[in-house]
């Protein structure tokens, strides 16, 4: 494997052949992957490659993968007991950078949802005020408060569905453009796990979230409009 900067500087890609040289020894290898970060001149290879190229070199660090039921603490204790000079350290399964990025994105998404719900709330309040005469007429001919609330909430849900149908594709397109541009600006290649994150179930949930936000924002003012009396609705007419 090679750093993405290494590949970009040499115009190479995964699958290309690379010749490594150590003294008078040469070894032809195939690039099987690109690393997102790290030293721009860093290469990672297996023991076979290192042994054939520089057999006199000794490893200074080992990466050990335990079985699924392995106990990292017990393994580290056994290593220290066997050789006090070794300092085994278990790698954390949680990346602090990933946690910070996901946490920040989640907070921003939550704030945007709240702002959107408040926008719907304001729209329904203004709509109920402008249509107070129509609502009064509807209630006078027998429409119940619940029916009035359902009518207004359904109208906002339809707008939320339209907004989701337009916004979700735009958001997916923006993600496809922004993430590669950000990684390219940093001198990195955007790996597939950063871009291929949208799947049909998740896209459907995103679309439904637009409807849920619209309903949540419209519920309170719609119920308030439904509870108003005919006299209150027609008072200023």
PDB file of C-alpha atoms in Angstrom:
ATOM      1  CA  UNK A   1       0.000   0.000   0.000  1.00  0.00           C
ATOM      2  CA  UNK A   2       1.111   3.557  -0.687  1.00  0.00           C
ATOM      3  CA  UNK A   3       0.126   6.996   0.585  1.00  0.00           C
ATOM      4  CA  UNK A   4      -2.315   8.808  -1.697  1.00  0.00           C
ATOM      5  CA  UNK A   5       0.142  11.733  -2.006  1.00  0.00           C
ATOM      6  CA  UNK A   6       2.811   9.278  -3.175  1.00  0.00           C
ATOM      7  CA  UNK A   7       0.524   8.024  -5.940  1.00  0.00           C
ATOM      8  CA  UNK A   8      -0.614  11.487  -7.010  1.00  0.00           C
ATOM      9  CA  UNK A   9       2.912  12.867  -7.271  1.00  0.00           C
ATOM     10  CA  UNK A  10       3.939   9.989  -9.528  1.00  0.00           C
ATOM     11  CA  UNK A  11       0.714   9.732 -11.523  1.00  0.00           C
ATOM     12  CA  UNK A  12       0.098   6.201 -10.309  1.00  0.00           C
ATOM     13  CA  UNK A  13      -2.999   4.328  -9.210  1.00  0.00           C
ATOM     14  CA  UNK A  14      -3.965   1.156  -7.415  1.00  0.00           C
ATOM     15  CA  UNK A  15      -3.047  -1.843  -9.559  1.00  0.00           C
ATOM     16  CA  UNK A  16       0.098  -0.291 -11.078  1.00  0.00           C
ATOM     17  CA  UNK A  17       3.470  -1.982 -10.733  1.00  0.00           C
ATOM     18  CA  UNK A  18       6.253  -0.348  -8.712  1.00  0.00           C
ATOM     19  CA  UNK A  19       9.922  -1.275  -8.510  1.00  0.00           C
ATOM     20  CA  UNK A  20      11.521  -0.982  -5.070  1.00  0.00           C
ATOM     21  CA  UNK A  21      15.276  -0.666  -4.743  1.00  0.00           C
ATOM     22  CA  UNK A  22      17.471  -1.349  -1.695  1.00  0.00           C
ATOM     23  CA  UNK A  23      21.166  -1.199  -2.448  1.00  0.00           C
ATOM     24  CA  UNK A  24      21.722  -3.506  -5.402  1.00  0.00           C
ATOM     25  CA  UNK A  25      18.485  -5.412  -4.830  1.00  0.00           C
ATOM     26  CA  UNK A  26      15.271  -4.717  -6.715  1.00  0.00           C
ATOM     27  CA  UNK A  27      11.768  -5.968  -6.170  1.00  0.00           C
ATOM     28  CA  UNK A  28       8.736  -5.401  -8.386  1.00  0.00           C
ATOM     29  CA  UNK A  29       5.483  -5.081  -6.449  1.00  0.00           C
ATOM     30  CA  UNK A  30       1.851  -4.273  -7.195  1.00  0.00           C
ATOM     31  CA  UNK A  31       0.118  -1.366  -5.466  1.00  0.00           C
ATOM     32  CA  UNK A  32      -2.922  -2.918  -3.826  1.00  0.00           C
ATOM     33  CA  UNK A  33      -4.287   0.088  -1.938  1.00  0.00           C
ATOM     34  CA  UNK A  34      -3.981   3.777  -1.093  1.00  0.00           C
ATOM     35  CA  UNK A  35      -3.655   5.174   2.436  1.00  0.00           C
ATOM     36  CA  UNK A  36      -5.609   8.303   3.264  1.00  0.00           C
ATOM     37  CA  UNK A  37      -3.032   9.938   5.518  1.00  0.00           C
ATOM     38  CA  UNK A  38       0.453   9.384   6.836  1.00  0.00           C
ATOM     39  CA  UNK A  39       3.891  10.159   5.442  1.00  0.00           C
ATOM     40  CA  UNK A  40       3.734  11.027   1.730  1.00  0.00           C
ATOM     41  CA  UNK A  41       6.671   8.653   1.086  1.00  0.00           C
ATOM     42  CA  UNK A  42       5.316   5.823   3.235  1.00  0.00           C
ATOM     43  CA  UNK A  43       4.933   2.364   1.737  1.00  0.00           C
ATOM     44  CA  UNK A  44       3.510  -0.676   3.500  1.00  0.00           C
ATOM     45  CA  UNK A  45       4.412  -4.177   2.376  1.00  0.00           C
ATOM     46  CA  UNK A  46       4.298  -7.740   3.656  1.00  0.00           C
ATOM     47  CA  UNK A  47       7.121  -9.776   5.170  1.00  0.00           C
ATOM     48  CA  UNK A  48       7.765 -11.504   1.842  1.00  0.00           C
ATOM     49  CA  UNK A  49       8.561  -8.211   0.149  1.00  0.00           C
ATOM     50  CA  UNK A  50      10.768  -6.968   2.986  1.00  0.00           C
ATOM     51  CA  UNK A  51      12.601 -10.272   3.266  1.00  0.00           C
ATOM     52  CA  UNK A  52      13.357 -10.391  -0.436  1.00  0.00           C
ATOM     53  CA  UNK A  53      14.456  -6.769  -0.605  1.00  0.00           C
ATOM     54  CA  UNK A  54      16.275  -6.217   2.685  1.00  0.00           C
ATOM     55  CA  UNK A  55      16.607  -9.471   4.652  1.00  0.00           C
ATOM     56  CA  UNK A  56      19.083  -7.910   7.089  1.00  0.00           C
ATOM     57  CA  UNK A  57      16.540  -5.338   8.290  1.00  0.00           C
ATOM     58  CA  UNK A  58      14.763  -5.996  11.566  1.00  0.00           C
ATOM     59  CA  UNK A  59      11.250  -4.956  12.490  1.00  0.00           C
ATOM     60  CA  UNK A  60      10.897  -2.267  15.141  1.00  0.00           C
ATOM     61  CA  UNK A  61       7.146  -2.512  15.493  1.00  0.00           C
ATOM     62  CA  UNK A  62       4.638  -5.330  15.145  1.00  0.00           C
ATOM     63  CA  UNK A  63       0.915  -5.228  14.469  1.00  0.00           C
ATOM     64  CA  UNK A  64      -0.866  -8.225  15.967  1.00  0.00           C
ATOM     65  CA  UNK A  65      -4.495  -9.082  15.227  1.00  0.00           C
ATOM     66  CA  UNK A  66      -6.182 -11.255  17.819  1.00  0.00           C
ATOM     67  CA  UNK A  67      -9.005 -13.664  17.163  1.00  0.00           C
ATOM     68  CA  UNK A  68     -12.583 -12.563  17.731  1.00  0.00           C
ATOM     69  CA  UNK A  69     -12.616 -14.096  21.230  1.00  0.00           C
ATOM     70  CA  UNK A  70      -9.066 -12.955  22.098  1.00  0.00           C
ATOM     71  CA  UNK A  71      -8.356 -10.992  25.275  1.00  0.00           C
ATOM     72  CA  UNK A  72      -6.118  -8.013  24.512  1.00  0.00           C
ATOM     73  CA  UNK A  73      -5.335  -7.424  28.184  1.00  0.00           C
ATOM     74  CA  UNK A  74      -4.228 -11.012  28.743  1.00  0.00           C
ATOM     75  CA  UNK A  75      -2.162 -10.955  25.564  1.00  0.00           C
ATOM     76  CA  UNK A  76      -0.391  -7.734  26.576  1.00  0.00           C
ATOM     77  CA  UNK A  77       0.331  -9.152  30.034  1.00  0.00           C
ATOM     78  CA  UNK A  78       1.806 -12.301  28.493  1.00  0.00           C
ATOM     79  CA  UNK A  79       4.028 -10.226  26.171  1.00  0.00           C
ATOM     80  CA  UNK A  80       5.367  -8.104  29.057  1.00  0.00           C
ATOM     81  CA  UNK A  81       6.048 -11.230  31.090  1.00  0.00           C
ATOM     82  CA  UNK A  82       7.917 -12.850  28.204  1.00  0.00           C
ATOM     83  CA  UNK A  83      10.021  -9.746  27.492  1.00  0.00           C
ATOM     84  CA  UNK A  84       9.885  -6.700  29.802  1.00  0.00           C
ATOM     85  CA  UNK A  85      11.505  -4.633  27.052  1.00  0.00           C
ATOM     86  CA  UNK A  86       8.409  -4.903  24.857  1.00  0.00           C
ATOM     87  CA  UNK A  87       5.629  -2.343  25.307  1.00  0.00           C
ATOM     88  CA  UNK A  88       2.404  -3.742  23.849  1.00  0.00           C
ATOM     89  CA  UNK A  89      -0.461  -1.326  23.447  1.00  0.00           C
ATOM     90  CA  UNK A  90      -4.028  -2.108  22.423  1.00  0.00           C
ATOM     91  CA  UNK A  91      -5.349   0.100  19.653  1.00  0.00           C
ATOM     92  CA  UNK A  92      -8.609   1.844  20.342  1.00  0.00           C
ATOM     93  CA  UNK A  93     -11.526   0.836  18.142  1.00  0.00           C
ATOM     94  CA  UNK A  94     -12.803   4.411  18.359  1.00  0.00           C
ATOM     95  CA  UNK A  95     -11.088   7.140  16.376  1.00  0.00           C
ATOM     96  CA  UNK A  96     -11.229  10.462  18.226  1.00  0.00           C
ATOM     97  CA  UNK A  97     -11.176  12.387  14.938  1.00  0.00           C
ATOM     98  CA  UNK A  98     -14.091  10.363  13.581  1.00  0.00           C
ATOM     99  CA  UNK A  99     -16.042  10.901  16.796  1.00  0.00           C
ATOM    100  CA  UNK A 100     -15.450  14.661  16.620  1.00  0.00           C
ATOM    101  CA  UNK A 101     -16.501  14.859  12.967  1.00  0.00           C
ATOM    102  CA  UNK A 102     -19.597  12.710  13.410  1.00  0.00           C
ATOM    103  CA  UNK A 103     -20.549  14.563  16.590  1.00  0.00           C
ATOM    104  CA  UNK A 104     -20.206  17.965  14.946  1.00  0.00           C
ATOM    105  CA  UNK A 105     -22.188  16.839  11.897  1.00  0.00           C
ATOM    106  CA  UNK A 106     -24.925  15.413  14.133  1.00  0.00           C
ATOM    107  CA  UNK A 107     -25.237  18.659  16.110  1.00  0.00           C
ATOM    108  CA  UNK A 108     -25.401  20.698  12.904  1.00  0.00           C
ATOM    109  CA  UNK A 109     -28.048  18.356  11.466  1.00  0.00           C
ATOM    110  CA  UNK A 110     -30.097  18.641  14.665  1.00  0.00           C
ATOM    111  CA  UNK A 111     -29.883  22.435  14.614  1.00  0.00           C
ATOM    112  CA  UNK A 112     -30.948  22.516  10.962  1.00  0.00           C
ATOM    113  CA  UNK A 113     -33.918  20.279  11.776  1.00  0.00           C
ATOM    114  CA  UNK A 114     -34.951  22.601  14.616  1.00  0.00           C
ATOM    115  CA  UNK A 115     -34.632  25.665  12.394  1.00  0.00           C
ATOM    116  CA  UNK A 116     -36.689  23.961   9.686  1.00  0.00           C
ATOM    117  CA  UNK A 117     -39.383  23.007  12.202  1.00  0.00           C
ATOM    118  CA  UNK A 118     -39.519  26.594  13.485  1.00  0.00           C
ATOM    119  CA  UNK A 119     -39.872  27.806   9.899  1.00  0.00           C
ATOM    120  CA  UNK A 120     -42.827  25.479   9.400  1.00  0.00           C
ATOM    121  CA  UNK A 121     -44.282  26.639  12.725  1.00  0.00           C
ATOM    122  CA  UNK A 122     -44.114  30.269  11.628  1.00  0.00           C
ATOM    123  CA  UNK A 123     -45.616  29.451   8.230  1.00  0.00           C
ATOM    124  CA  UNK A 124     -48.596  27.624   9.753  1.00  0.00           C
ATOM    125  CA  UNK A 125     -49.217  30.430  12.251  1.00  0.00           C
ATOM    126  CA  UNK A 126     -49.308  33.002   9.438  1.00  0.00           C
ATOM    127  CA  UNK A 127     -51.400  30.708   7.239  1.00  0.00           C
ATOM    128  CA  UNK A 128     -53.947  30.147  10.016  1.00  0.00           C
ATOM    129  CA  UNK A 129     -54.172  33.886  10.618  1.00  0.00           C
ATOM    130  CA  UNK A 130     -54.697  34.657   6.924  1.00  0.00           C
ATOM    131  CA  UNK A 131     -57.268  31.884   6.528  1.00  0.00           C
ATOM    132  CA  UNK A 132     -59.182  32.501   9.728  1.00  0.00           C
ATOM    133  CA  UNK A 133     -62.346  33.367   7.821  1.00  0.00           C
ATOM    134  CA  UNK A 134     -62.155  30.173   5.752  1.00  0.00           C
ATOM    135  CA  UNK A 135     -61.509  28.129   8.872  1.00  0.00           C
ATOM    136  CA  UNK A 136     -64.472  29.778  10.599  1.00  0.00           C
ATOM    137  CA  UNK A 137     -66.739  28.895   7.667  1.00  0.00           C
ATOM    138  CA  UNK A 138     -65.502  25.307   7.631  1.00  0.00           C
ATOM    139  CA  UNK A 139     -66.112  24.938  11.354  1.00  0.00           C
ATOM    140  CA  UNK A 140     -69.543  26.522  11.070  1.00  0.00           C
ATOM    141  CA  UNK A 141     -70.652  23.849   8.603  1.00  0.00           C
ATOM    142  CA  UNK A 142     -69.525  21.029  10.867  1.00  0.00           C
ATOM    143  CA  UNK A 143     -65.756  20.513  10.574  1.00  0.00           C
ATOM    144  CA  UNK A 144     -64.376  19.376  13.922  1.00  0.00           C
ATOM    145  CA  UNK A 145     -61.234  20.842  15.545  1.00  0.00           C
ATOM    146  CA  UNK A 146     -59.390  17.585  14.866  1.00  0.00           C
ATOM    147  CA  UNK A 147     -60.302  17.722  11.179  1.00  0.00           C
ATOM    148  CA  UNK A 148     -59.055  21.309  10.956  1.00  0.00           C
ATOM    149  CA  UNK A 149     -55.753  20.334  12.591  1.00  0.00           C
ATOM    150  CA  UNK A 150     -55.375  17.292  10.309  1.00  0.00           C
ATOM    151  CA  UNK A 151     -56.100  19.394   7.227  1.00  0.00           C
ATOM    152  CA  UNK A 152     -53.448  21.985   8.062  1.00  0.00           C
ATOM    153  CA  UNK A 153     -50.896  19.405   9.166  1.00  0.00           C
ATOM    154  CA  UNK A 154     -51.442  17.345   6.011  1.00  0.00           C
ATOM    155  CA  UNK A 155     -50.856  20.407   3.849  1.00  0.00           C
ATOM    156  CA  UNK A 156     -47.513  21.018   5.567  1.00  0.00           C
ATOM    157  CA  UNK A 157     -46.621  17.319   5.292  1.00  0.00           C
ATOM    158  CA  UNK A 158     -47.145  17.524   1.535  1.00  0.00           C
ATOM    159  CA  UNK A 159     -44.828  20.536   1.370  1.00  0.00           C
ATOM    160  CA  UNK A 160     -42.303  18.626   3.476  1.00  0.00           C
ATOM    161  CA  UNK A 161     -42.461  15.713   1.030  1.00  0.00           C
ATOM    162  CA  UNK A 162     -41.871  18.060  -1.908  1.00  0.00           C
ATOM    163  CA  UNK A 163     -38.970  19.699  -0.063  1.00  0.00           C
ATOM    164  CA  UNK A 164     -37.443  16.301   0.683  1.00  0.00           C
ATOM    165  CA  UNK A 165     -37.851  15.202  -2.949  1.00  0.00           C
ATOM    166  CA  UNK A 166     -35.910  18.282  -4.049  1.00  0.00           C
ATOM    167  CA  UNK A 167     -33.466  18.625  -1.152  1.00  0.00           C
ATOM    168  CA  UNK A 168     -32.258  15.031  -0.817  1.00  0.00           C
ATOM    169  CA  UNK A 169     -30.934  14.753  -4.411  1.00  0.00           C
ATOM    170  CA  UNK A 170     -29.339  18.193  -4.097  1.00  0.00           C
ATOM    171  CA  UNK A 171     -27.699  17.154  -0.819  1.00  0.00           C
ATOM    172  CA  UNK A 172     -26.385  13.928  -2.346  1.00  0.00           C
ATOM    173  CA  UNK A 173     -24.971  15.852  -5.279  1.00  0.00           C
ATOM    174  CA  UNK A 174     -23.333  18.402  -2.969  1.00  0.00           C
ATOM    175  CA  UNK A 175     -21.778  15.587  -0.944  1.00  0.00           C
ATOM    176  CA  UNK A 176     -20.352  14.045  -4.097  1.00  0.00           C
ATOM    177  CA  UNK A 177     -18.744  17.367  -5.009  1.00  0.00           C
ATOM    178  CA  UNK A 178     -17.682  18.778  -1.633  1.00  0.00           C
ATOM    179  CA  UNK A 179     -16.008  15.736  -0.026  1.00  0.00           C
ATOM    180  CA  UNK A 180     -13.643  15.002  -2.950  1.00  0.00           C
ATOM    181  CA  UNK A 181     -12.873  18.724  -3.258  1.00  0.00           C
ATOM    182  CA  UNK A 182     -11.986  18.920   0.447  1.00  0.00           C
ATOM    183  CA  UNK A 183      -9.738  15.859   0.365  1.00  0.00           C
ATOM    184  CA  UNK A 184      -8.102  17.034  -2.867  1.00  0.00           C
ATOM    185  CA  UNK A 185      -7.391  20.433  -1.299  1.00  0.00           C
ATOM    186  CA  UNK A 186      -5.671  18.594   1.545  1.00  0.00           C
ATOM    187  CA  UNK A 187      -3.591  16.607  -0.937  1.00  0.00           C
ATOM    188  CA  UNK A 188      -5.497  13.389  -0.276  1.00  0.00           C
ATOM    189  CA  UNK A 189      -7.659  11.034  -2.280  1.00  0.00           C
ATOM    190  CA  UNK A 190     -11.243  10.525  -1.169  1.00  0.00           C
ATOM    191  CA  UNK A 191     -11.607   6.793  -0.487  1.00  0.00           C
ATOM    192  CA  UNK A 192     -14.849   5.089  -1.406  1.00  0.00           C
ATOM    193  CA  UNK A 193     -15.975   4.776   2.220  1.00  0.00           C
ATOM    194  CA  UNK A 194     -16.206   8.581   2.418  1.00  0.00           C
ATOM    195  CA  UNK A 195     -18.365   8.938  -0.695  1.00  0.00           C
ATOM    196  CA  UNK A 196     -20.293   5.677  -1.018  1.00  0.00           C
ATOM    197  CA  UNK A 197     -22.282   6.167   2.185  1.00  0.00           C
ATOM    198  CA  UNK A 198     -25.772   6.676   0.767  1.00  0.00           C
ATOM    199  CA  UNK A 199     -27.949   3.592   0.433  1.00  0.00           C
ATOM    200  CA  UNK A 200     -31.618   3.228  -0.408  1.00  0.00           C
ATOM    201  CA  UNK A 201     -32.898   2.694   3.185  1.00  0.00           C
ATOM    202  CA  UNK A 202     -30.972   5.736   4.423  1.00  0.00           C
ATOM    203  CA  UNK A 203     -32.179   7.902   1.526  1.00  0.00           C
ATOM    204  CA  UNK A 204     -35.773   6.859   2.261  1.00  0.00           C
ATOM    205  CA  UNK A 205     -35.313   7.785   5.931  1.00  0.00           C
ATOM    206  CA  UNK A 206     -33.923  11.178   4.927  1.00  0.00           C
ATOM    207  CA  UNK A 207     -36.959  11.769   2.750  1.00  0.00           C
ATOM    208  CA  UNK A 208     -39.311  10.759   5.557  1.00  0.00           C
ATOM    209  CA  UNK A 209     -37.460  13.031   7.958  1.00  0.00           C
ATOM    210  CA  UNK A 210     -38.560  16.022   5.866  1.00  0.00           C
ATOM    211  CA  UNK A 211     -42.182  14.981   6.315  1.00  0.00           C
ATOM    212  CA  UNK A 212     -41.684  14.369  10.042  1.00  0.00           C
ATOM    213  CA  UNK A 213     -40.074  17.798  10.528  1.00  0.00           C
ATOM    214  CA  UNK A 214     -42.950  19.462   8.652  1.00  0.00           C
ATOM    215  CA  UNK A 215     -45.552  17.638  10.754  1.00  0.00           C
ATOM    216  CA  UNK A 216     -43.696  18.411  13.995  1.00  0.00           C
ATOM    217  CA  UNK A 217     -43.491  22.104  13.163  1.00  0.00           C
ATOM    218  CA  UNK A 218     -47.139  22.332  12.076  1.00  0.00           C
ATOM    219  CA  UNK A 219     -48.714  20.298  14.871  1.00  0.00           C
ATOM    220  CA  UNK A 220     -48.924  22.936  17.602  1.00  0.00           C
ATOM    221  CA  UNK A 221     -50.265  25.879  15.533  1.00  0.00           C
ATOM    222  CA  UNK A 222     -52.626  23.550  13.650  1.00  0.00           C
ATOM    223  CA  UNK A 223     -54.133  22.281  16.892  1.00  0.00           C
ATOM    224  CA  UNK A 224     -54.406  25.835  18.160  1.00  0.00           C
ATOM    225  CA  UNK A 225     -56.256  26.868  14.999  1.00  0.00           C
ATOM    226  CA  UNK A 226     -58.534  23.849  15.347  1.00  0.00           C
ATOM    227  CA  UNK A 227     -59.483  24.758  18.911  1.00  0.00           C
ATOM    228  CA  UNK A 228     -60.457  28.338  18.030  1.00  0.00           C
ATOM    229  CA  UNK A 229     -64.200  29.038  17.988  1.00  0.00           C
ATOM    230  CA  UNK A 230     -66.213  30.224  15.010  1.00  0.00           C
ATOM    231  CA  UNK A 231     -66.758  33.581  16.730  1.00  0.00           C
ATOM    232  CA  UNK A 232     -62.995  34.049  17.227  1.00  0.00           C
ATOM    233  CA  UNK A 233     -62.306  33.111  13.622  1.00  0.00           C
ATOM    234  CA  UNK A 234     -64.874  35.571  12.232  1.00  0.00           C
ATOM    235  CA  UNK A 235     -64.461  38.325  14.807  1.00  0.00           C
ATOM    236  CA  UNK A 236     -62.277  40.539  12.635  1.00  0.00           C
ATOM    237  CA  UNK A 237     -64.167  39.885   9.392  1.00  0.00           C
TER     238      UNK A 237
END
